[in-house]
XYZ file of C-alpha atoms in Angstrom:
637
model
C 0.000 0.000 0.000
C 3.139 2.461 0.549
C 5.564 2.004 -1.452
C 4.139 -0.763 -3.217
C 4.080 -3.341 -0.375
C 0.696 -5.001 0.488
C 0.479 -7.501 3.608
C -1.408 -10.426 3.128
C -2.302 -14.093 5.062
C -3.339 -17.024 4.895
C -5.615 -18.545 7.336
C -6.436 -21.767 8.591
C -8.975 -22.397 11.136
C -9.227 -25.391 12.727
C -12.748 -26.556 11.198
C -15.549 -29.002 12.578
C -17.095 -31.012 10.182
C -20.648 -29.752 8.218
C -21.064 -27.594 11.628
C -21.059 -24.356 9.699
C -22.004 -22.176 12.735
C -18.919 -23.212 14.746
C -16.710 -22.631 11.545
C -17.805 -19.351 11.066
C -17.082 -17.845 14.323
C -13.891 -19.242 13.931
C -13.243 -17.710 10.243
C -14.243 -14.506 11.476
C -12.281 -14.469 14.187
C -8.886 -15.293 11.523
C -10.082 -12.740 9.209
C -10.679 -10.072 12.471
C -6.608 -10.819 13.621
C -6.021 -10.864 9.690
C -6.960 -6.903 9.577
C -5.783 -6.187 13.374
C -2.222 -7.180 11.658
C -2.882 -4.566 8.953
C -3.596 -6.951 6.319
C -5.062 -6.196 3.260
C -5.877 -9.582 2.146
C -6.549 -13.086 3.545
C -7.333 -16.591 1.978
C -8.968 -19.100 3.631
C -9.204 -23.053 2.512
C -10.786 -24.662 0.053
C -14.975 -25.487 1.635
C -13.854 -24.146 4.768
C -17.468 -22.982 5.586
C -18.310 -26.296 5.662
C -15.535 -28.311 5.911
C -13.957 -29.942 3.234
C -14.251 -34.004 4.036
C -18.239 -34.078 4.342
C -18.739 -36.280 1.393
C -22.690 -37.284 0.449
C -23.956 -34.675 2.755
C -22.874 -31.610 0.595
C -25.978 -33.465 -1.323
C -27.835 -32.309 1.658
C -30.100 -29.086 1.188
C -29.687 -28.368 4.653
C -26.490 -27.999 4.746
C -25.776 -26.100 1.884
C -28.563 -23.679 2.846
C -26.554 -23.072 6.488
C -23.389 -22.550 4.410
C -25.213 -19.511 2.767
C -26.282 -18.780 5.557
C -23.252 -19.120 7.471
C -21.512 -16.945 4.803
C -23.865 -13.710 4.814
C -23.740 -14.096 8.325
C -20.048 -13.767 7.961
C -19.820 -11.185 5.466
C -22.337 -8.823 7.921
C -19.720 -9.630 10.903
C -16.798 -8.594 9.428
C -18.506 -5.700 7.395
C -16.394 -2.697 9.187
C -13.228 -4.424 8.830
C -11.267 -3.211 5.738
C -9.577 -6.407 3.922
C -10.374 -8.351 1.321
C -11.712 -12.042 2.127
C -11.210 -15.016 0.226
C -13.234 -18.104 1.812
C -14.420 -21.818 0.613
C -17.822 -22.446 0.149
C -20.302 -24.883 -1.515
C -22.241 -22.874 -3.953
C -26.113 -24.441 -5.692
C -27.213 -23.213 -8.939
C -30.075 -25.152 -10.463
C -28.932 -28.333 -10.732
C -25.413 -27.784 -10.568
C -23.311 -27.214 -7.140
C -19.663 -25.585 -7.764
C -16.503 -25.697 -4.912
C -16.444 -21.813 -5.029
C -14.364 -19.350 -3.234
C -16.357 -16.180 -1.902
C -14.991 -13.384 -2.582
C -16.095 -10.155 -0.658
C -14.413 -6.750 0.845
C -16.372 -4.951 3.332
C -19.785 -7.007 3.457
C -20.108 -6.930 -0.483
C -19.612 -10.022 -2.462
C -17.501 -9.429 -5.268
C -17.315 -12.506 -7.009
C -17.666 -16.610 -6.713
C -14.451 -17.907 -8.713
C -15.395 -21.770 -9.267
C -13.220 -24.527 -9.252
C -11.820 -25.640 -12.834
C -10.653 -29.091 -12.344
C -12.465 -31.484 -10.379
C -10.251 -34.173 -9.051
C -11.769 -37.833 -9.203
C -8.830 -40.236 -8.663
C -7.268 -42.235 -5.958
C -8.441 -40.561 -2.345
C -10.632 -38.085 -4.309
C -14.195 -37.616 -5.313
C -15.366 -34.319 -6.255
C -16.612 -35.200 -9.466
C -19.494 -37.099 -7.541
C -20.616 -33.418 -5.900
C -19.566 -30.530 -8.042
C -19.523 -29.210 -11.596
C -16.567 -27.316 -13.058
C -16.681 -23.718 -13.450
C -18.648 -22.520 -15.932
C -18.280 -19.295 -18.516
C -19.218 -16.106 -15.623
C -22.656 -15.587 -15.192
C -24.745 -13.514 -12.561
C -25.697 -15.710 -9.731
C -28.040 -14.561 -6.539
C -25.900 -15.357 -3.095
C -26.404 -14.467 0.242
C -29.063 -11.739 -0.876
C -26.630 -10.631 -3.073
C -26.139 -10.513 -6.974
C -22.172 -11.622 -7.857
C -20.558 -13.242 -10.956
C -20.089 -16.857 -10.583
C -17.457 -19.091 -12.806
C -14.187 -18.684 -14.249
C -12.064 -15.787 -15.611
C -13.266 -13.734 -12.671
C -10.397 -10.692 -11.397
C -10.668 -8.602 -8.676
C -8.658 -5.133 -9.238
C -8.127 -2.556 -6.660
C -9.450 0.779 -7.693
C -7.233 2.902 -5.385
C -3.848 0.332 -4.870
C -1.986 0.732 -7.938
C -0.408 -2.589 -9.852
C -3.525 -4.859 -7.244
C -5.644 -6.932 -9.223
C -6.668 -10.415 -7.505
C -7.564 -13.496 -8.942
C -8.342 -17.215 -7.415
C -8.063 -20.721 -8.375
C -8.806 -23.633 -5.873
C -6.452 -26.299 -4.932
C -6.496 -28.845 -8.018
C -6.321 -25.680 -10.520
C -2.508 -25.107 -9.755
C -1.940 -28.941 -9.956
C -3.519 -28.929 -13.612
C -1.023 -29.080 -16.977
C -2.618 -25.674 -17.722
C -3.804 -23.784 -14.502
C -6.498 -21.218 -14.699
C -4.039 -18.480 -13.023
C -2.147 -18.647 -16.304
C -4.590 -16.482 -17.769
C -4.878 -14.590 -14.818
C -1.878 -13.555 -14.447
C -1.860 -12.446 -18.576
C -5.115 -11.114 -17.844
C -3.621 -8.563 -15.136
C -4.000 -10.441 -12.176
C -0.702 -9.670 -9.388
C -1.941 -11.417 -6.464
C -3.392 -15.004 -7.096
C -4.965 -16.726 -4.150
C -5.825 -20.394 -3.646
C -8.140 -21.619 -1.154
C -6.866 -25.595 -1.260
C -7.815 -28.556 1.002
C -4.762 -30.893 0.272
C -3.979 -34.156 1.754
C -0.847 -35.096 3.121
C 1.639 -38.223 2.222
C 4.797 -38.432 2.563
C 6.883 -36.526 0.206
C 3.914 -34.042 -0.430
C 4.948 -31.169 1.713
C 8.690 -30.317 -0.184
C 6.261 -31.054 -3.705
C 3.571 -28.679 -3.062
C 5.909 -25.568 -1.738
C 8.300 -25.845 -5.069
C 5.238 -25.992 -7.205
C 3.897 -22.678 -5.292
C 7.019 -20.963 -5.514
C 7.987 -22.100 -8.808
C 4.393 -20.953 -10.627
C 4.988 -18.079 -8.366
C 8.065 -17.227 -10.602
C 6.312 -18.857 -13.754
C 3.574 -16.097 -13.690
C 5.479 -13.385 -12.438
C 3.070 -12.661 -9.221
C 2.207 -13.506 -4.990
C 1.099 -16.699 -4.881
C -1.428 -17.099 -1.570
C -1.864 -20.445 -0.796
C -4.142 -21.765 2.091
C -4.611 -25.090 3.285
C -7.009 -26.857 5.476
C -5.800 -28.518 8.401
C -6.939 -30.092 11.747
C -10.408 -30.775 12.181
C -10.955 -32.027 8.557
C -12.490 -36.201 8.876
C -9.341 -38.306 9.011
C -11.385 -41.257 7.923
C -9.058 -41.595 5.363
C -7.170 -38.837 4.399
C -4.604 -36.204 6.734
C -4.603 -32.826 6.577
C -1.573 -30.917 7.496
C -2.719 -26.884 6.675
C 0.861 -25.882 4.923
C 0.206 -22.581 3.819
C 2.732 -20.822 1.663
C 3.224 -17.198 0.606
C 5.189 -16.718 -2.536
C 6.607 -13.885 -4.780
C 7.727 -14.397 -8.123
C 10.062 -17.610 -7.163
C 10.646 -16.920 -3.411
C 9.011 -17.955 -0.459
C 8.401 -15.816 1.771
C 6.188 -17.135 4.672
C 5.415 -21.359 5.465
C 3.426 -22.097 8.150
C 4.609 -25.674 9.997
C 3.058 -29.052 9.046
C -0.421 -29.790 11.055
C -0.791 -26.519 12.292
C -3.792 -23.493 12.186
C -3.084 -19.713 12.184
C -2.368 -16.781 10.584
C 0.928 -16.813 7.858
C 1.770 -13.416 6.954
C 3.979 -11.833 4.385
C 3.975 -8.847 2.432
C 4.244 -8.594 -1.160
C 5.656 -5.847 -3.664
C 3.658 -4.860 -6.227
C 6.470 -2.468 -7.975
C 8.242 -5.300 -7.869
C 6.002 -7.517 -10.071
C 5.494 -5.006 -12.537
C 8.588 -4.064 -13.060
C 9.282 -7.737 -13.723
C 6.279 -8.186 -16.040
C 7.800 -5.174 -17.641
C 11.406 -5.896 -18.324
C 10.571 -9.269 -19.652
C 9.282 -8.612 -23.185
C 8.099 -12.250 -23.638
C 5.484 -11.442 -20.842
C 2.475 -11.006 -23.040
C -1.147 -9.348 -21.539
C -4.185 -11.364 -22.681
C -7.028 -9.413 -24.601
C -9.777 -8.399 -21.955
C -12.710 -10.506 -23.620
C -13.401 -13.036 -21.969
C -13.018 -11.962 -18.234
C -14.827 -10.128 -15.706
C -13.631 -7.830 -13.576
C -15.034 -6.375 -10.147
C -13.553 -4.026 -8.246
C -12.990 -2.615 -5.201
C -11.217 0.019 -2.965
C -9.802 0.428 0.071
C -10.404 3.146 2.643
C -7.912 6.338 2.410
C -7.654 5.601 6.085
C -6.470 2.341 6.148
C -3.812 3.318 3.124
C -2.811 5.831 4.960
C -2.523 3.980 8.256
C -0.779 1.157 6.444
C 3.180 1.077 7.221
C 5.436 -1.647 5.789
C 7.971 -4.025 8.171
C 9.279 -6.293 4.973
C 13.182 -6.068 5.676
C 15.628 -7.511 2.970
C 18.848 -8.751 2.763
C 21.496 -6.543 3.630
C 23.308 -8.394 1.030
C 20.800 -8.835 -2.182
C 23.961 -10.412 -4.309
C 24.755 -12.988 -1.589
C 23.116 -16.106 -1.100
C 21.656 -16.842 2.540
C 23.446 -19.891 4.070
C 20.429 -21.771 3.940
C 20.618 -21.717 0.103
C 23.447 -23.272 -0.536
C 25.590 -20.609 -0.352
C 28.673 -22.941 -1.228
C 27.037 -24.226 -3.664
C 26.407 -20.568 -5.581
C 29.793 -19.526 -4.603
C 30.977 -22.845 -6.503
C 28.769 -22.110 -9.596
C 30.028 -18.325 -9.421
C 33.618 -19.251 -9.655
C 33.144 -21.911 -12.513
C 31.051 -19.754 -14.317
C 33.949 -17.014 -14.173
C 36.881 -19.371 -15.234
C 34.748 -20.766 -17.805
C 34.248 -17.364 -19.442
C 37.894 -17.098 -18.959
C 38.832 -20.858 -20.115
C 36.850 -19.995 -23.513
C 38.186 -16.721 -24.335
C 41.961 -18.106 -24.447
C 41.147 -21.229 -25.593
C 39.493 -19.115 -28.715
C 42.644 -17.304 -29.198
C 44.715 -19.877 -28.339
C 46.726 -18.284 -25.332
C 48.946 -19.874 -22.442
C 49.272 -17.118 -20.656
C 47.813 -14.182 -18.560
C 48.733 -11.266 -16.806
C 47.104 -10.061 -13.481
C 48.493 -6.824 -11.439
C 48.538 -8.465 -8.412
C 48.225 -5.916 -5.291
C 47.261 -8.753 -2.606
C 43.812 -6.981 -2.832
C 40.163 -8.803 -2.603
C 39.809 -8.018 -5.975
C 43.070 -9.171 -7.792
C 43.110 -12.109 -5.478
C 39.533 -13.054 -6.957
C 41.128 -12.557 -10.186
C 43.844 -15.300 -9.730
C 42.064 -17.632 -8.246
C 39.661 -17.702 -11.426
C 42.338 -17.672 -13.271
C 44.271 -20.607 -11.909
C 40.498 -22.392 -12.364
C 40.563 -21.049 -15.994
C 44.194 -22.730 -16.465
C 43.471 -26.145 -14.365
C 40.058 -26.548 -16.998
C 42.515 -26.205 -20.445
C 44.934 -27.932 -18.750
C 47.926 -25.431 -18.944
C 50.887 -25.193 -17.153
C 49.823 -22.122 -14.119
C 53.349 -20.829 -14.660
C 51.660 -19.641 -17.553
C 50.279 -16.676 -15.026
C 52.479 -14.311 -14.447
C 51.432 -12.519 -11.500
C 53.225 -8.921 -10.937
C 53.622 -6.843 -8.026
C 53.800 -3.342 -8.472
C 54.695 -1.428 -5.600
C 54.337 2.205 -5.200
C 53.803 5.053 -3.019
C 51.068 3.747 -1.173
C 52.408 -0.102 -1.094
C 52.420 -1.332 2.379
C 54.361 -4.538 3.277
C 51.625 -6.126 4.483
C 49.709 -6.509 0.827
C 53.055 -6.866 -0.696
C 53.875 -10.117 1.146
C 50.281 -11.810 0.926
C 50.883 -10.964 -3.246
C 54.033 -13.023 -3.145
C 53.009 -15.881 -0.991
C 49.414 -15.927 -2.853
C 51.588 -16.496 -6.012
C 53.843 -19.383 -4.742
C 50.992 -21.198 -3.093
C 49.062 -20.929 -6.435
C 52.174 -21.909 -8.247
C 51.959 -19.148 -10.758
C 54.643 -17.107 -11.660
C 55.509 -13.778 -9.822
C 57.089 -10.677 -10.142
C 57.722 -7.785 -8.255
C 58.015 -4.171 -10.580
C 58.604 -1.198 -8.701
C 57.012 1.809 -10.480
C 58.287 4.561 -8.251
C 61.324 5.916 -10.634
C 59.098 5.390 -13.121
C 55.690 7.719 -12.118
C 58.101 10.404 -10.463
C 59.836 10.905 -14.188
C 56.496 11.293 -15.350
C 55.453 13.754 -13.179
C 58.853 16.040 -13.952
C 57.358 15.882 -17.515
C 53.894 17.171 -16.683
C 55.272 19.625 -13.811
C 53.222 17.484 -10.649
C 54.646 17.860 -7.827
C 55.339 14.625 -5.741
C 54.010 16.047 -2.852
C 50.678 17.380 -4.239
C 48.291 14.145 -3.063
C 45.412 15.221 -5.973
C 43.507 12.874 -8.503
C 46.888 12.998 -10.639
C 49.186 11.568 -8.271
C 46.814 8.987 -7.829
C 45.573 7.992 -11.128
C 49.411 8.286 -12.931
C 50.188 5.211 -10.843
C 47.087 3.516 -11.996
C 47.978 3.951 -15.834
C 51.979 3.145 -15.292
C 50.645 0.014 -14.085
C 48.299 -0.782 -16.829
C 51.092 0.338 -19.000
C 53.545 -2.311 -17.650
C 51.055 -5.407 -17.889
C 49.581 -4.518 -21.462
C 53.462 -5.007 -22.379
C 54.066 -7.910 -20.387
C 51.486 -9.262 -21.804
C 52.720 -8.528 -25.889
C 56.220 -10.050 -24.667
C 54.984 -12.870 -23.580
C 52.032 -13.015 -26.132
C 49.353 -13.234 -22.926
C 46.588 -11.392 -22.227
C 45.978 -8.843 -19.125
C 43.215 -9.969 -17.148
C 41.254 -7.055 -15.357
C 40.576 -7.352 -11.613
C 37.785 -4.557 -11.247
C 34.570 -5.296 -9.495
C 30.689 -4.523 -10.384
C 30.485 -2.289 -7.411
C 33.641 0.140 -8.749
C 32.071 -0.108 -11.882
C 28.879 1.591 -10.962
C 30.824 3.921 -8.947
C 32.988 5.067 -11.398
C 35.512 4.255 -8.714
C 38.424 3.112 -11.321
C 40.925 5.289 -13.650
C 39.917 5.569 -16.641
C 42.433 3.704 -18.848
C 44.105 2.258 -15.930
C 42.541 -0.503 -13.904
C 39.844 0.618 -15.876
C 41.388 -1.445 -18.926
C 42.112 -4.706 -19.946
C 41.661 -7.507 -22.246
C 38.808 -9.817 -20.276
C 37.402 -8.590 -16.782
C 36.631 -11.737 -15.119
C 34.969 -9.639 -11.962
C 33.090 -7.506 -14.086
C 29.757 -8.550 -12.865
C 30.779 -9.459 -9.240
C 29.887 -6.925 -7.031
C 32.346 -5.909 -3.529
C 30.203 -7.804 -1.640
C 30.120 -11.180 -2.859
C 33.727 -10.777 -3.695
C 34.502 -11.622 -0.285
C 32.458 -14.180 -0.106
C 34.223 -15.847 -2.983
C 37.661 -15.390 -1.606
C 35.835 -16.814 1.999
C 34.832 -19.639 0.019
C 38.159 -20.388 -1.350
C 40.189 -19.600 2.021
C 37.599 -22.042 3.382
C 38.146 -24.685 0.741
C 41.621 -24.452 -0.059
C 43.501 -24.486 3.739
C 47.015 -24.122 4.489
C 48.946 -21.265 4.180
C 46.969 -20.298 1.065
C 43.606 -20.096 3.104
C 45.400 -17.778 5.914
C 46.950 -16.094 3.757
C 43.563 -15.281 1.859
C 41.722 -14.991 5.066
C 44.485 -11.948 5.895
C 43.522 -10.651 2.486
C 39.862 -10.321 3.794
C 41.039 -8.601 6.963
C 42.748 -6.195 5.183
C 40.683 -2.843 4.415
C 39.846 -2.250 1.117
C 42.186 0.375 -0.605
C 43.601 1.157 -3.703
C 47.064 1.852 -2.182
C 47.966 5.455 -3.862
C 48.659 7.223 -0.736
C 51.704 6.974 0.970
C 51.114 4.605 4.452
C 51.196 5.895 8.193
C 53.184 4.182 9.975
C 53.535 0.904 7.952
C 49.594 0.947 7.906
C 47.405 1.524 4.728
C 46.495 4.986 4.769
C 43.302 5.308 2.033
C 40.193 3.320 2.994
C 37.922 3.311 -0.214
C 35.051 2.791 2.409
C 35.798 5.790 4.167
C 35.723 7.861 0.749
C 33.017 6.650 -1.252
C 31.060 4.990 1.442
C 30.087 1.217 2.533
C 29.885 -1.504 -0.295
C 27.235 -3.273 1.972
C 25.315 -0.100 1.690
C 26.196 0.463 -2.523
C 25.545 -3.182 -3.113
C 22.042 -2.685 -1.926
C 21.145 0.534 -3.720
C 22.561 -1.145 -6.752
C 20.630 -4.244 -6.467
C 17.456 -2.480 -6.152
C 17.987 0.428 -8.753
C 18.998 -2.121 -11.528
C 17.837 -5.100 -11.041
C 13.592 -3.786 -10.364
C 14.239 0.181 -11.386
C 12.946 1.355 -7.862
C 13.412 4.861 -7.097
C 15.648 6.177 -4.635
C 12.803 6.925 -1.759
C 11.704 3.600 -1.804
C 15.152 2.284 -1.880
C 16.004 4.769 1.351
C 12.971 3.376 3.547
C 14.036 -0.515 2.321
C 17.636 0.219 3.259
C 16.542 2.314 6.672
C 14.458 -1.263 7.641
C 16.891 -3.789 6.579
C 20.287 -1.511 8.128
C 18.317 -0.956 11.323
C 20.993 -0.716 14.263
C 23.656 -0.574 11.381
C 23.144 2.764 9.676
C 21.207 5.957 10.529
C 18.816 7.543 8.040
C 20.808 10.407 7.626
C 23.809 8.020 7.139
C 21.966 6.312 4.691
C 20.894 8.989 2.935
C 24.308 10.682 2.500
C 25.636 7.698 0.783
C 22.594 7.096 -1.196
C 23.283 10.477 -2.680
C 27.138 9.822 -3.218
C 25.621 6.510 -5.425
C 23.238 8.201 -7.435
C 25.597 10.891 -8.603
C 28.568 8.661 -9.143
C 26.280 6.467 -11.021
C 25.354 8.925 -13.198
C 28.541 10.946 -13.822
C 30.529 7.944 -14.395
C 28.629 6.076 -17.287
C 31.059 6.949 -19.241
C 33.366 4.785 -18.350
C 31.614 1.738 -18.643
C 30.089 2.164 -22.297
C 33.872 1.576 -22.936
C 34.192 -1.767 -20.753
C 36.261 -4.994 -21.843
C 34.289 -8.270 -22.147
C 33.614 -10.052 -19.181
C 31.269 -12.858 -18.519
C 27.865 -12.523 -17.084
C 27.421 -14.011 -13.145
C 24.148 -12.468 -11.788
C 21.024 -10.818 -12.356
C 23.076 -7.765 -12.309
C 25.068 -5.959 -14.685
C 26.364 -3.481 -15.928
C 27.801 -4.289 -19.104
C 27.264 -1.827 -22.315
C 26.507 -4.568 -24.789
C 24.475 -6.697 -22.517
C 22.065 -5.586 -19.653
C 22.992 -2.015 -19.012
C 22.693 1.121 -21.709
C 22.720 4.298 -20.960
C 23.945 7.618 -22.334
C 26.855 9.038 -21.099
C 25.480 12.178 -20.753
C 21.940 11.112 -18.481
C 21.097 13.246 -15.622
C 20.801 12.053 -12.554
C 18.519 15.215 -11.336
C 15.552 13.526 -11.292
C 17.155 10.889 -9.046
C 18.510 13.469 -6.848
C 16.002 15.438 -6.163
C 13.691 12.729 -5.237
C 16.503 12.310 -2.444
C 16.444 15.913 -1.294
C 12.999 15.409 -0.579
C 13.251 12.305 2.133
């Protein structure tokens, strides 16, 4: 509702069989915490008015007339509550009963989507009781005139990018389920009231098919299942509700449990999705009907979103297999790598090695790159380049990095060399400006581009994603080379890499590379204090943690910079201040514009992540964009 977040739930009340009045009270009482949690929408199961398991008696008139009943009743409860219900109930027409979902907001009934596919094998039955859905048609319920059937969506008429649509437990099991078209149709948020048995084996089944349609239709997938209290005659019910977003879960309630399960969703972020993704095609509107409804400017206004996020979008949680990804990362890099000399048939490669996260990422690819074609790692010539600004520390991890690699190492002073330069453009040696520091950047891209013609090798470049949107490189210096196998790794998962490979490797080659990950992240161009590096890139252009984040979320779903601030303020809680947060959030934005520049020029590099910046693959902009717009937005928070 702010921002584009929307909490929603599903509920599962612990049901007694056919006794509707019992069932009620406790639906109401689930949809009454629902909105007391300020949330906007809640799903119930599949016939919960009822109770799913009651077999021949849903051929009883009497009890489907106390499940209308039961429902009006219901719907004139929880009429001054502000949230849109979703509940299970038997529905007559003629001579035809449908396993409907009632859909109503605010004691109005909206809408009775009907179940598509009717289930009639092994433990089920349906086909005995109800009809499939049929085209929509007008239908009198609870003293009230809705559409009944299929093709039935739900938009909001004052929550932009909401438009609900439902399908009932066998639907999403179906080769072609009816959310498919609602989805196309416009439909963000797509609820399922289900009543699913449990076996063995089910539970891990069911949540990958949620999350993975989920991501297949690019919207929230609410799913609610019954639970205790359904006949265990011969079936068990566990209620395993599951909240998903476009791939990702983001709530599960435990196995044989009742209760609320709360997330919220992101609408911006599903249309922004549906939008980048030009095979995402909208269906015509024939064919569907829509009803819709609004919320109260009160409860919009009232509404205030707690979704954190991961302080570290481009890093996989431990619980996904974080090895794993780091694994696939690293192979993915020295494959790009492995094919690029094998194409121009090289045996060797250059790296200017400072003993820095980056340049250590770099050779450790690069050795992977050499193991898969089966070359000698001699073959990388790893050179050390001190400076002005070299400290002994960096220095020694370099060398010892090299021998435990067993690549080939050098050590190439540049001092004499960037002082004569400076007596030819008149800079004094003393004068610490963006020359000093940049003329040792290009006299050491100038020394590897010519290693690498004497020894007919190739200069691989060590810069990361996050200095690329930054602009934090020099142009022509570390800016260039001939394949930049970090291109699309951003600061952040770079350590986790080198972590990965500390971890796997041992010996003195892990310490060594866990000393490397101690060490603070500096370019080295200022002369040390006391032995001790004295330029923190941190310190100057601000955390990568916090960069990372605002670069995750301004490429990867185009968000704008407020919404990005509050995200950031919730998920850096106790971290970062919001004035903190919002300094560097300005530094981002206008490096990120003024430096553009310097990546429509990049090298090739392969592609990692979701993320990149690269001017002939995911990222193109002119050189020349203003970042006002951007800016100002800031100003205002």
């Amino acid at each position: 509702m702010r921002d584009g977040f929307l909490r929603v739930a599903a509920a599962t009340p612990e049901v007694r069989v056919a006794d509707v009045d019992v069932n009620v009270e406790r639906i109401k009482a689930l949809i009454e915490e629902a909105a007391g949690r300020g949330c906007g929408v809640v799903c119930l199961p599949e016939l919960a008015v009822t109770g799913y398991t009651c077999g021949d008696l849903f051929q009883s008139r009497t009890l489907l007339a106390a499940a209308e009943q039961g429902l009006a009743r219901l719907m004139e409860q929880t009429a001054g509550l502000d949230i849109l219900c979703a509940v299970g109930v038997p529905v007559a027409v003629g001579g035809s009963l449908y396993n409907c979902a009632a859909v109503f907001h605010k004691g109005r009934l909206l809408g009775l989507p009907a179940k598509s596919f009717i289930p009639n094998y092994g433990e089920f039955y349906e086909a005995r009781y109800f009809t499939p859905a049929p085209e929509p048609r007008q239908v009198s319920f609870c003293g009230q005139e809705a559409p009944l059937g299929r093709n039935l969506l739900f938009p909001c008429e004052n929550v932009e990018g909401l438009t609900l649509g439902v399908e009932i437990c066998e639907d999403l099991w179906g080769v072609e389920p009816p959310s498919a078209k609602l989805a196309r149709a416009g439909a963000t948020v797509l609820l399922n009231p289900s009543c699913s048995d449990e076996v063995a084996g089910k539970a891990p089944y069911r949540r990958d098919l949620v999350k993975m349609w989920s991501g297949h239709s690019m919207s929230a997938y609410v799913y609610c299942d019954a639970g205790p209290g359904e006949s265990t005659g011969d079936m068990v019910f566990a209620g395993h509700n599951i909240i998903a977003e476009n791939g990702t879960v983001l709530g599960e309630s435990g196995l044989f449990s009742t209760g609320l399960t709360v997330a919220e969703i992101d609408l911006e972020r599903l249309a922004q999705e549906r939008r980048r993704a030009n095979t995402w095609q909208d269906l015509p509107e024939d064919g569907f009907v829509r009803v819709g409804f609004a919320y109260d400017q009160a409860t919009l206004a009232d509404f205030t979103p707690e979704r954190s996020f991961s302080r570290q979008p481009f890093v996989p949680a431990a619980s996904a297999g974080r090895g794993e990804r780091c694994q696939s990362i690293l192979t993915m890099q020295a494959q790009g790598l492995a094919t690029r000399l094998g194409h121009i048939r090289c045996k060797d490669a250059c790296i200017a090695f400072s003993g820095g996260l980056d340049s250590t990422l770099a050779a450790l690819v690069t050795v992977r790159a050499f193991d898969i074609l089966g070359l000698d790692r001699k073959g990388i010539l790893l050179v050390s380049m001190p400076c002005f600004g070299t400290t002994e520390r960096t220095r020694r991890n370099a060398e010892t990095m090299a021998k435990e690699l067993g690549a080939s190492f050098r050590e190439i002073p540049i001092g004499d060399s960037v002082r004569s330069h400076f007596r030819d453009i008149g800079q004094a040696e003393d004068n610490y400006d963006v020359t000093f520091e940049n003329a040792q950047a290009r006299e050491r891209t100038q020394v590897m581009m010519d290693l690498a013609n004497q020894r007919g090798g190739i200069v691989i470049g060590t810069g990361d994603l996050s200095e690329l949107a930054l602009g934090w490189a020099t142009y022509n210096g570390d800016h260039m080379s001939m394949y930049g196998v970090n291109a699309d790794v951003p600061k952040t998962l770079v350590r986790h890499l080198v972590r990965f490979e500390a971890e796997r490797l041992g010996g003195l080659l892990g310490e060594t590379l866990f000393d490397v990950l101690d060490t603070p992240v500096s370019p080295e161009l200022l002369p040390p204090k006391d032995g001790e590096i004295a330029q923190c890139t941190e310190e100057l252009v601000g955390p990568y943690e916090l960069h990372d984040f605002f670069l995750y979320y301004l490429l990867r779903y185009g968000f704008g910079p407020g919404k990005i601030y509050r995200m950031a303020c919730r998920s850096f809680d106790g971290a970062y201040g919001p004035e903190v947060i919002k300094g560097w959030l300005q530094v981002f934005c206008r490096r990120f514009f003024a430096q553009q520049f310097k990546r429509s020029c990049l090298p090739d590099g392969p592609k990692v992540g979701t993320v990149s910046l690269s001017p002939r693959g995911d990222w193109r902009m002119p050189s020349d964009a203003s970042g006002a717009l951007w800016l100002k937005e800031i100003e205002t928070l």
